[in-house]
Coordinates of C-alpha atoms in Angstrom, one line a residue:
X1 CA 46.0 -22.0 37.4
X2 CA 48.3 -23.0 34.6
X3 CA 49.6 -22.4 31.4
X4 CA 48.4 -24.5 28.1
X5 CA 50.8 -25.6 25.7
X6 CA 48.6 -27.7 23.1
X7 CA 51.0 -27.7 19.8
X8 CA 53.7 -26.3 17.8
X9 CA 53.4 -25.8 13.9
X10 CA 56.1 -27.0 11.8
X11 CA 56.7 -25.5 8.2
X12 CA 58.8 -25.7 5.2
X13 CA 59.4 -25.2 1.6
X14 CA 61.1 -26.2 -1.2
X15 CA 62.9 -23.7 -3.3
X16 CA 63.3 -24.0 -7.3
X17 CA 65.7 -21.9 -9.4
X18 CA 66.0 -21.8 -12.9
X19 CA 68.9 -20.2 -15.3
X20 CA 69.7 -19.9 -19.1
X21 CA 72.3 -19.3 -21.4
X22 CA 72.7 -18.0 -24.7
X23 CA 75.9 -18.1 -27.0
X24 CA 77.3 -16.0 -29.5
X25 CA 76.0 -15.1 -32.9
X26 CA 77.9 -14.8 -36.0
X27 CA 77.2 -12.9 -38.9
X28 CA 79.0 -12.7 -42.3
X29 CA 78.7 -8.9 -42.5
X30 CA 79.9 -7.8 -38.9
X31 CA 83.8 -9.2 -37.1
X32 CA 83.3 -11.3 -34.2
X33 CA 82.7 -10.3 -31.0
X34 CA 84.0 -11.6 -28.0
X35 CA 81.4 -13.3 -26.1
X36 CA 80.0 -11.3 -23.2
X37 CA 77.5 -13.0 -20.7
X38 CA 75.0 -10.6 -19.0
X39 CA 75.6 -9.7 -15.8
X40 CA 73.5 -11.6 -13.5
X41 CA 70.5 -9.8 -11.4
X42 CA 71.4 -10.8 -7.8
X43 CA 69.6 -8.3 -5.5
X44 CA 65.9 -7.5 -5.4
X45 CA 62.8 -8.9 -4.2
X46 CA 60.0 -10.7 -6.1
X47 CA 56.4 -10.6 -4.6
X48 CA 53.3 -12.0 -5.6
X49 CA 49.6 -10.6 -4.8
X50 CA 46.4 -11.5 -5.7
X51 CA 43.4 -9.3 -5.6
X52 CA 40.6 -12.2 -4.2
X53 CA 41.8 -14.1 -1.5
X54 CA 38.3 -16.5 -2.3
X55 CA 36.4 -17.2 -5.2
X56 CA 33.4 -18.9 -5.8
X57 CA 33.8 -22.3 -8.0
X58 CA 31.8 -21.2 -10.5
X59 CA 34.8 -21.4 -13.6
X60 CA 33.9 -17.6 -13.9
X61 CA 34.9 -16.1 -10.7
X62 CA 38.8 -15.1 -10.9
X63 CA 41.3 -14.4 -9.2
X64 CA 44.3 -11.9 -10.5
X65 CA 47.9 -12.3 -9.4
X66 CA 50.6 -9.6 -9.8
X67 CA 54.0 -10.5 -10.0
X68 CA 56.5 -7.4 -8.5
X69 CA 59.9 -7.0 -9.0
X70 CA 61.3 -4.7 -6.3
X71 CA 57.6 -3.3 -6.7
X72 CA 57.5 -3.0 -10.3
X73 CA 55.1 -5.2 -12.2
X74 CA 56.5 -7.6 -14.5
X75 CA 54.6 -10.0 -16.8
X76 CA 57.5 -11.6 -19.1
X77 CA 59.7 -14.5 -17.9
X78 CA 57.3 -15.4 -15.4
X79 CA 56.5 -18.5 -14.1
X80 CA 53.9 -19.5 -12.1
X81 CA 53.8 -22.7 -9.6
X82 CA 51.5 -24.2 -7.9
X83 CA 51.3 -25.8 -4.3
X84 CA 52.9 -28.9 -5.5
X85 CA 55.9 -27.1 -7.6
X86 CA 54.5 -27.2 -10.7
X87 CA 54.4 -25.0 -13.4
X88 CA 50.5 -23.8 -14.3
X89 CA 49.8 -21.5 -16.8
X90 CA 47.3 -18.9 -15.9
X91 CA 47.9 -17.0 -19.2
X92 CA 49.2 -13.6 -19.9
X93 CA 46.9 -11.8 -17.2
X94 CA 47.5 -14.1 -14.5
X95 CA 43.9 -14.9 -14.0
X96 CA 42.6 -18.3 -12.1
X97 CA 39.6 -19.8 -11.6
X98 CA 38.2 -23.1 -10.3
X99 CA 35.4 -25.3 -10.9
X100 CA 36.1 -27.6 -7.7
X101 CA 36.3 -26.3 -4.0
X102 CA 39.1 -26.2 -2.1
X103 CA 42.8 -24.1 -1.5
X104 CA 45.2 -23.1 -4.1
X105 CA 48.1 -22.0 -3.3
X106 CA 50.5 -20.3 -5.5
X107 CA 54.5 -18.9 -5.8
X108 CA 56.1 -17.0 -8.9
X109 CA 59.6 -17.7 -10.2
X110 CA 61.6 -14.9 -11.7
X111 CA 65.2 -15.7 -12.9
X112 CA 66.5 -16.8 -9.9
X113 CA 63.9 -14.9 -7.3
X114 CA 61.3 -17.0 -5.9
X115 CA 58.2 -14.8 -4.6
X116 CA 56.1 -15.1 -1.3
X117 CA 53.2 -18.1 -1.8
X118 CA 49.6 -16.8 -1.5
X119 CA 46.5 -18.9 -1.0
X120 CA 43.0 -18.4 -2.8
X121 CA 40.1 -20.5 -1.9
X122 CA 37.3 -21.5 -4.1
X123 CA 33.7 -22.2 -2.4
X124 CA 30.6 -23.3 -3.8
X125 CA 28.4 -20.6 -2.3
X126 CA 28.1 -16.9 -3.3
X127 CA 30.9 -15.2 -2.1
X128 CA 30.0 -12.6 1.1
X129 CA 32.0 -9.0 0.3
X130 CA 34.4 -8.1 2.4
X131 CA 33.1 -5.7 5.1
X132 CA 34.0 -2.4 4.3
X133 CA 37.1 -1.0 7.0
X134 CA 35.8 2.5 8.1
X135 CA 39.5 3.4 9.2
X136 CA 42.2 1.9 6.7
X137 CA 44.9 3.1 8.3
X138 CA 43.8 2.5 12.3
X139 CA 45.4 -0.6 14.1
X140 CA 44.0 0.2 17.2
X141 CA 41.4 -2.5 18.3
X142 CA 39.4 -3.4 21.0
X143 CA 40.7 -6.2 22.7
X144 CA 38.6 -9.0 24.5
X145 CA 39.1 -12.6 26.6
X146 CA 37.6 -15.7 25.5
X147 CA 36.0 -17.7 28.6
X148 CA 35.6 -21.0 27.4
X149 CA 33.4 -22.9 30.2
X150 CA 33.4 -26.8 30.4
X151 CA 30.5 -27.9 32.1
X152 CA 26.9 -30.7 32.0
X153 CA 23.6 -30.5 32.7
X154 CA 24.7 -33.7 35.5
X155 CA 27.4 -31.5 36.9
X156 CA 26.1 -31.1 40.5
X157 CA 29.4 -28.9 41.1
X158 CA 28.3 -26.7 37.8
X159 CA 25.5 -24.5 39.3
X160 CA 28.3 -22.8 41.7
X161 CA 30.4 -22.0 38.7
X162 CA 27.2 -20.4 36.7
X163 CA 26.3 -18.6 39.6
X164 CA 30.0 -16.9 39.8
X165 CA 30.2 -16.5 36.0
X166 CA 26.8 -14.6 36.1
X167 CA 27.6 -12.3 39.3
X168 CA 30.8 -11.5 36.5
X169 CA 28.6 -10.5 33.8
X170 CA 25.7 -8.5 36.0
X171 CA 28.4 -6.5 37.8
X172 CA 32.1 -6.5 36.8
X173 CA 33.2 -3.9 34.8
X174 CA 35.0 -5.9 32.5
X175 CA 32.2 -8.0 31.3
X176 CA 31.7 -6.2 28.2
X177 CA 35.7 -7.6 27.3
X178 CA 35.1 -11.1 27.8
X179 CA 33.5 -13.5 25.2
X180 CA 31.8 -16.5 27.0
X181 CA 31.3 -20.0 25.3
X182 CA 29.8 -23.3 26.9
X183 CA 31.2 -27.0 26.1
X184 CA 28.9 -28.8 27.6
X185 CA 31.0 -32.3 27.3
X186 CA 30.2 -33.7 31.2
X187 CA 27.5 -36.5 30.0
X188 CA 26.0 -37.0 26.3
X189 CA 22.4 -36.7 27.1
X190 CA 22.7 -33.0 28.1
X191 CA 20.4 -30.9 25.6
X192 CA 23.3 -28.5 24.5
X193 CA 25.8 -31.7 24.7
X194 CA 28.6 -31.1 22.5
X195 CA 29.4 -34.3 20.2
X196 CA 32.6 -33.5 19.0
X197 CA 36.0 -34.2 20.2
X198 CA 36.8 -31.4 21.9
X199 CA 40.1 -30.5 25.1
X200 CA 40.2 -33.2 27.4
X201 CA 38.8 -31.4 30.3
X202 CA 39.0 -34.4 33.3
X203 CA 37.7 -31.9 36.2
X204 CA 34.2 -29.9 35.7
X205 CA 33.5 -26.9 36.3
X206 CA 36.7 -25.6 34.6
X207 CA 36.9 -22.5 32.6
X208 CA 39.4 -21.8 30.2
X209 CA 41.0 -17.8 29.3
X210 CA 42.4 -18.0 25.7
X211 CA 43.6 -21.2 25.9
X212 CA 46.6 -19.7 27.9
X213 CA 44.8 -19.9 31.3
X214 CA 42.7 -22.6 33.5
X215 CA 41.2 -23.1 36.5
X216 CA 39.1 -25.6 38.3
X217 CA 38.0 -22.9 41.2
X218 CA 35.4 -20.9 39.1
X219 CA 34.8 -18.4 42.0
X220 CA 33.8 -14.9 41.2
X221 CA 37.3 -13.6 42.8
X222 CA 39.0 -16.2 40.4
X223 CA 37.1 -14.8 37.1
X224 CA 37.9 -11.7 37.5
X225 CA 41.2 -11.6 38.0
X226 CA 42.0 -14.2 35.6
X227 CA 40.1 -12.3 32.9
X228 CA 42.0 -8.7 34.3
X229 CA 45.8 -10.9 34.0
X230 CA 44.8 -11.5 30.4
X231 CA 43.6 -8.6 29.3
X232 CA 46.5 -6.6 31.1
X233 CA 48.8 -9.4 29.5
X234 CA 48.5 -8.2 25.3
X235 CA 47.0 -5.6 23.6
X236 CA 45.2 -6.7 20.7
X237 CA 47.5 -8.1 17.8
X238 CA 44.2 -8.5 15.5
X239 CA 41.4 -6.8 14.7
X240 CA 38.1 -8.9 12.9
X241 CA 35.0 -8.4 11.1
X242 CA 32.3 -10.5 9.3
X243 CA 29.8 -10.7 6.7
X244 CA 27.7 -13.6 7.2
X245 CA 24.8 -14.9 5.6
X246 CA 22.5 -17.3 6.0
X247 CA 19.8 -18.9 3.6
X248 CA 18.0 -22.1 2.9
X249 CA 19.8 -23.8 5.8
X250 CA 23.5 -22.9 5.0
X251 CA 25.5 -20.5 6.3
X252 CA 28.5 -18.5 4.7
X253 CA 30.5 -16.6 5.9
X254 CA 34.0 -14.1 5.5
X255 CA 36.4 -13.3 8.3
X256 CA 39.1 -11.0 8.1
X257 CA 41.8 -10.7 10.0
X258 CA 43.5 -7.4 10.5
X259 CA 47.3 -7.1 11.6
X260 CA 48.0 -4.4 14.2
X261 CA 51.3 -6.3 14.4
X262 CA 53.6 -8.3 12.0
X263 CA 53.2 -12.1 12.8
X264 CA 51.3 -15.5 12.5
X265 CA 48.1 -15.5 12.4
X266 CA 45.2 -18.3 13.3
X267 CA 41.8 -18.1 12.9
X268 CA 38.7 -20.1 14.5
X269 CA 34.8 -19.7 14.2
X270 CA 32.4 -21.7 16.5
X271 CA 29.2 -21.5 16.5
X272 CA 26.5 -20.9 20.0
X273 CA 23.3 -21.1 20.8
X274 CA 21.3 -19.9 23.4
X275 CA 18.3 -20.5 25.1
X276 CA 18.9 -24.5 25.4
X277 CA 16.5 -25.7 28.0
X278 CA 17.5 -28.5 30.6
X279 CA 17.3 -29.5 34.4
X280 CA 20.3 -28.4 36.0
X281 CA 21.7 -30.9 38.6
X282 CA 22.6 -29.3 41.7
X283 CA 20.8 -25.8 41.3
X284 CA 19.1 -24.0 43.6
X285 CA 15.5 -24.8 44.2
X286 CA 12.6 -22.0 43.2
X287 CA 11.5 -20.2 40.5
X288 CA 13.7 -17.7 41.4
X289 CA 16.8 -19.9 40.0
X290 CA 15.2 -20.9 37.0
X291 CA 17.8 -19.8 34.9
X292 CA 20.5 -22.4 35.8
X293 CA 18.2 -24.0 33.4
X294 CA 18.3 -22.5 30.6
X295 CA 21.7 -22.6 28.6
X296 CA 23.8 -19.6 27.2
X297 CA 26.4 -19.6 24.6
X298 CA 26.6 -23.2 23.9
X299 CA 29.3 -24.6 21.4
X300 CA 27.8 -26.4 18.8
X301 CA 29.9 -26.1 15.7
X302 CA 33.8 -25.6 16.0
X303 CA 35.6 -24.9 13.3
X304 CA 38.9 -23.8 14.5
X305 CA 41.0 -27.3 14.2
X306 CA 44.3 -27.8 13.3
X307 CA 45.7 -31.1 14.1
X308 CA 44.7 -31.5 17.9
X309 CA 44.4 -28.6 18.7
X310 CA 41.0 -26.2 18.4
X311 CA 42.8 -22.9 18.6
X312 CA 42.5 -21.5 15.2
X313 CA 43.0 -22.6 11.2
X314 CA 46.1 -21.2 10.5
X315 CA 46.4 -17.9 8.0
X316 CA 49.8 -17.1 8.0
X317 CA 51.8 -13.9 8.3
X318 CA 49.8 -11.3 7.9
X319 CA 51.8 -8.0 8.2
X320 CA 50.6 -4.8 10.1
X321 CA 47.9 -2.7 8.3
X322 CA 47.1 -5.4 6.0
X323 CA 44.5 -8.4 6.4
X324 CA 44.1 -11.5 5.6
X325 CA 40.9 -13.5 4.9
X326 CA 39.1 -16.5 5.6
X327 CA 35.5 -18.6 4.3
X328 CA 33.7 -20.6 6.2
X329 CA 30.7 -22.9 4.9
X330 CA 28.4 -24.8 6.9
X331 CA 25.2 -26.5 5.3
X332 CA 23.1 -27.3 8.4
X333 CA 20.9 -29.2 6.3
X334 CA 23.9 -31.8 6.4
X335 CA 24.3 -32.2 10.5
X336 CA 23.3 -34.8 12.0
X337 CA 19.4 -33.9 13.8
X338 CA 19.9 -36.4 16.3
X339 CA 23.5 -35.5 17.1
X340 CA 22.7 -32.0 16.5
X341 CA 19.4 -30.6 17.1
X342 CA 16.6 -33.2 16.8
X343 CA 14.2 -30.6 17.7
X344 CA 15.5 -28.2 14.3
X345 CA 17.4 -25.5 14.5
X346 CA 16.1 -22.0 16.0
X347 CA 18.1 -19.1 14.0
X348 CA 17.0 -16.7 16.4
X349 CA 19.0 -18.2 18.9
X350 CA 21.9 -18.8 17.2
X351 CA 25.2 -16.4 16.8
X352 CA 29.1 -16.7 15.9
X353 CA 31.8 -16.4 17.9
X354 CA 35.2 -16.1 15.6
X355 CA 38.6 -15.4 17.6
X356 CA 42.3 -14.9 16.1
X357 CA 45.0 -17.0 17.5
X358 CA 49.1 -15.9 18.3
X359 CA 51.8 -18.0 19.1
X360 CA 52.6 -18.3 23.0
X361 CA 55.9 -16.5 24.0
X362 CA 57.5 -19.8 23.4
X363 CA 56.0 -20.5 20.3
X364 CA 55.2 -23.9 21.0
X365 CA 51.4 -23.5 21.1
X366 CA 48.7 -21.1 19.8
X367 CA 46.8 -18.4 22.0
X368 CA 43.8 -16.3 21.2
X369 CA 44.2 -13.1 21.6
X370 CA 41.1 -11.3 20.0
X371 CA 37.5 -12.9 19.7
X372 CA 34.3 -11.4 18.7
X373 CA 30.6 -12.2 18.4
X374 CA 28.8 -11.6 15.4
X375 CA 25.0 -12.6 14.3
X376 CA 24.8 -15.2 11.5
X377 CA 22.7 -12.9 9.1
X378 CA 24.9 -9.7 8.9
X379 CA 27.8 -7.4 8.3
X380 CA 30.6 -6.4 11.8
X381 CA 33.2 -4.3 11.1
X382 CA 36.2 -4.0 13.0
X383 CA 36.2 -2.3 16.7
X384 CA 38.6 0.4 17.3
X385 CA 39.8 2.0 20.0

């Protein structure tokens, strides 16, 4: 058993300020007066929100901002920036939209206050709502472990590792906290093969607990008390929900992320499928064991990377109470069948599994510290306690 350390995230900013000056005025009808300067605003805070975090790229869908001043709105001698520190102009409401896809990221510049940034994405599809949040002021949240099994249909060690993961799931208490997904990267011609790069896994079976745990012995001892160590190890940081749709072969969906705690947030969504059949080398003979053949929660979308690492797209600080929210788009239509699914794609069998990421103690590497499933047609609202 070890610990993962997979990356650290570096960040920065540049900072612009801005001043005038204005000199006396004369008149012939009033004396002179001496000439003195305003005094100078040098405490406060200057915050900028925005009331859609995504939009669709329609040039009709907006987005408002709302500039504060220590939490008073102000509209005059307001600049806006973008991403790239430069000045847009988004009128006197504030209001963007977009006619191209993709993240906009935005500051605000009062006198010499510069404001938080804030990020709105613009997609092509209809926009999912957000799921309503039954309990607005709860941060209470059902925690649960991601089991990330590396495995291959050609794994003759696999079937012992199956057979210890399922015991888990028939009879140990805690299987209803533990989220299981399959990367079946052992040998390419594996029916649930997954093409992409994905961790480096040299030994198989290995299973993975929130990418803060590993092991090579997959016993049932081994399972359980990994999957007990993390889930004694955090409470949950995060809550998430969903609304997903899916139509004519694409699939949108919204995530969002609710803070139980101030801090940095990452976000990940793969995609499984069940019900993969294969022939299981090394299983058990008889019809009895005929389910070593037939493959669970198999990864076959991941869309969680950032830079090497597949532990989450990064969201940012989200503070406790509040959320922060994330689109995902896939068009299935534009996968690869033969890397994919030659045989077409069986919604039925498909679901989503969508995890929130922390940094490690050491903040050197991400960790996941909440992860749900949710059905690709559908609305799931947050868990609480």
């Amino acid at each position: 058993m070890k610990t993962i350390f997979r990356f650290a995230s570096l960040l920065s900013a540049a900072v612009m300020l801005f001043a005038s000056c204005e000199g006396p005025v004369d008149t012939p009808d009033t004396p002179d007066t001496p000439d003195v300067p305003d005094t100078p605003v040098t405490e406060g805070k200057l915050t900028l929100e925005v009331d859609k975090l995504i939009i669709q790229s329609n040039g009709a869908d907006a987005a408002t901002l709302t500039v504060k001043f220590n939490d008073e709105v102000i509209t005059e001698d307001v600049i806006i920036f973008d991403g790239k520190n430069k000045p847009v102009d988004l009128g006197s409401d504030f209001k963007f939209t977009a006619t191209e896809t993709g993240d906009y990221t935005f500051y605000a510049n009062y006198k010499t206050f510069i404001s938080n940034t804030v990020t709105v994405t613009a997609v092509s599809t209809e926009v999912p709502e957000t799921p309503e949040d039954l309990q607005p002021s709860n941060t209470s949240f059902v925690r649960r472990v991601l089991l990330t099994k590396f495995t291959g249909q050609q794994c003759p060690a696999c079937p012992n590792a199956t057979a210890a993961i399922h015991k888990f799931y028939d009879e140990n208490e805690l299987a209803p906290y533990a989220v299981k997904a399959e990367a079946h990267t052992y040998n390419s011609d594996d029916p649930a093969f997954f093409a992409d790069s994905f961790y480096g896994v040299q030994y198989f079976p290995t299973i993975c607990l929130d990418w803060a745990m590993l092991t090579t012995e997959v016993t049932y001892n081994n399972v359980s008390s990994m999957i007990a160590d993390r889930l004694e190890a955090e409470d949950a940081k995060a809550g998430i929900s969903v609304n997903s749709v899916f139509a004519d072969g694409a699939l949108t969906f919204k995530v969002c992320v609710k803070a139980a705690q101030t801090g940095q947030y990452r976000v990940g969504a793969w995609l499984l499928e069940d019900n993969i059949k294969g022939q299981q080398k090394g299983a058990p003979a008889g019809e009895e064991n005929s389910w070593y053949h037939e493959f669970d929660d198999c990864i076959r979308i991941a869309d969680s990377k950032s830079g090497t690492s597949y532990a989450g797209i990064k969201l940012g600080e989200i503070e406790a109470g509040k959320t922060a929210e994330k689109m995902f788009a896939w068009n299935f239509n534009d996968l690869d069948p033969i890397k994919y699914h030659p045989d077409g794609w069986k919604v039925e069998d498909l679901k989503l599994c969508i995890f929130v990421s922390v940094p490690d103690e050491k903040g050197y590497s991400y960790i996941v510290n909440n992860v749900i499933t949710a059905p690709i047609n559908g609305v799931t609202q947050f868990e609480y306690k």
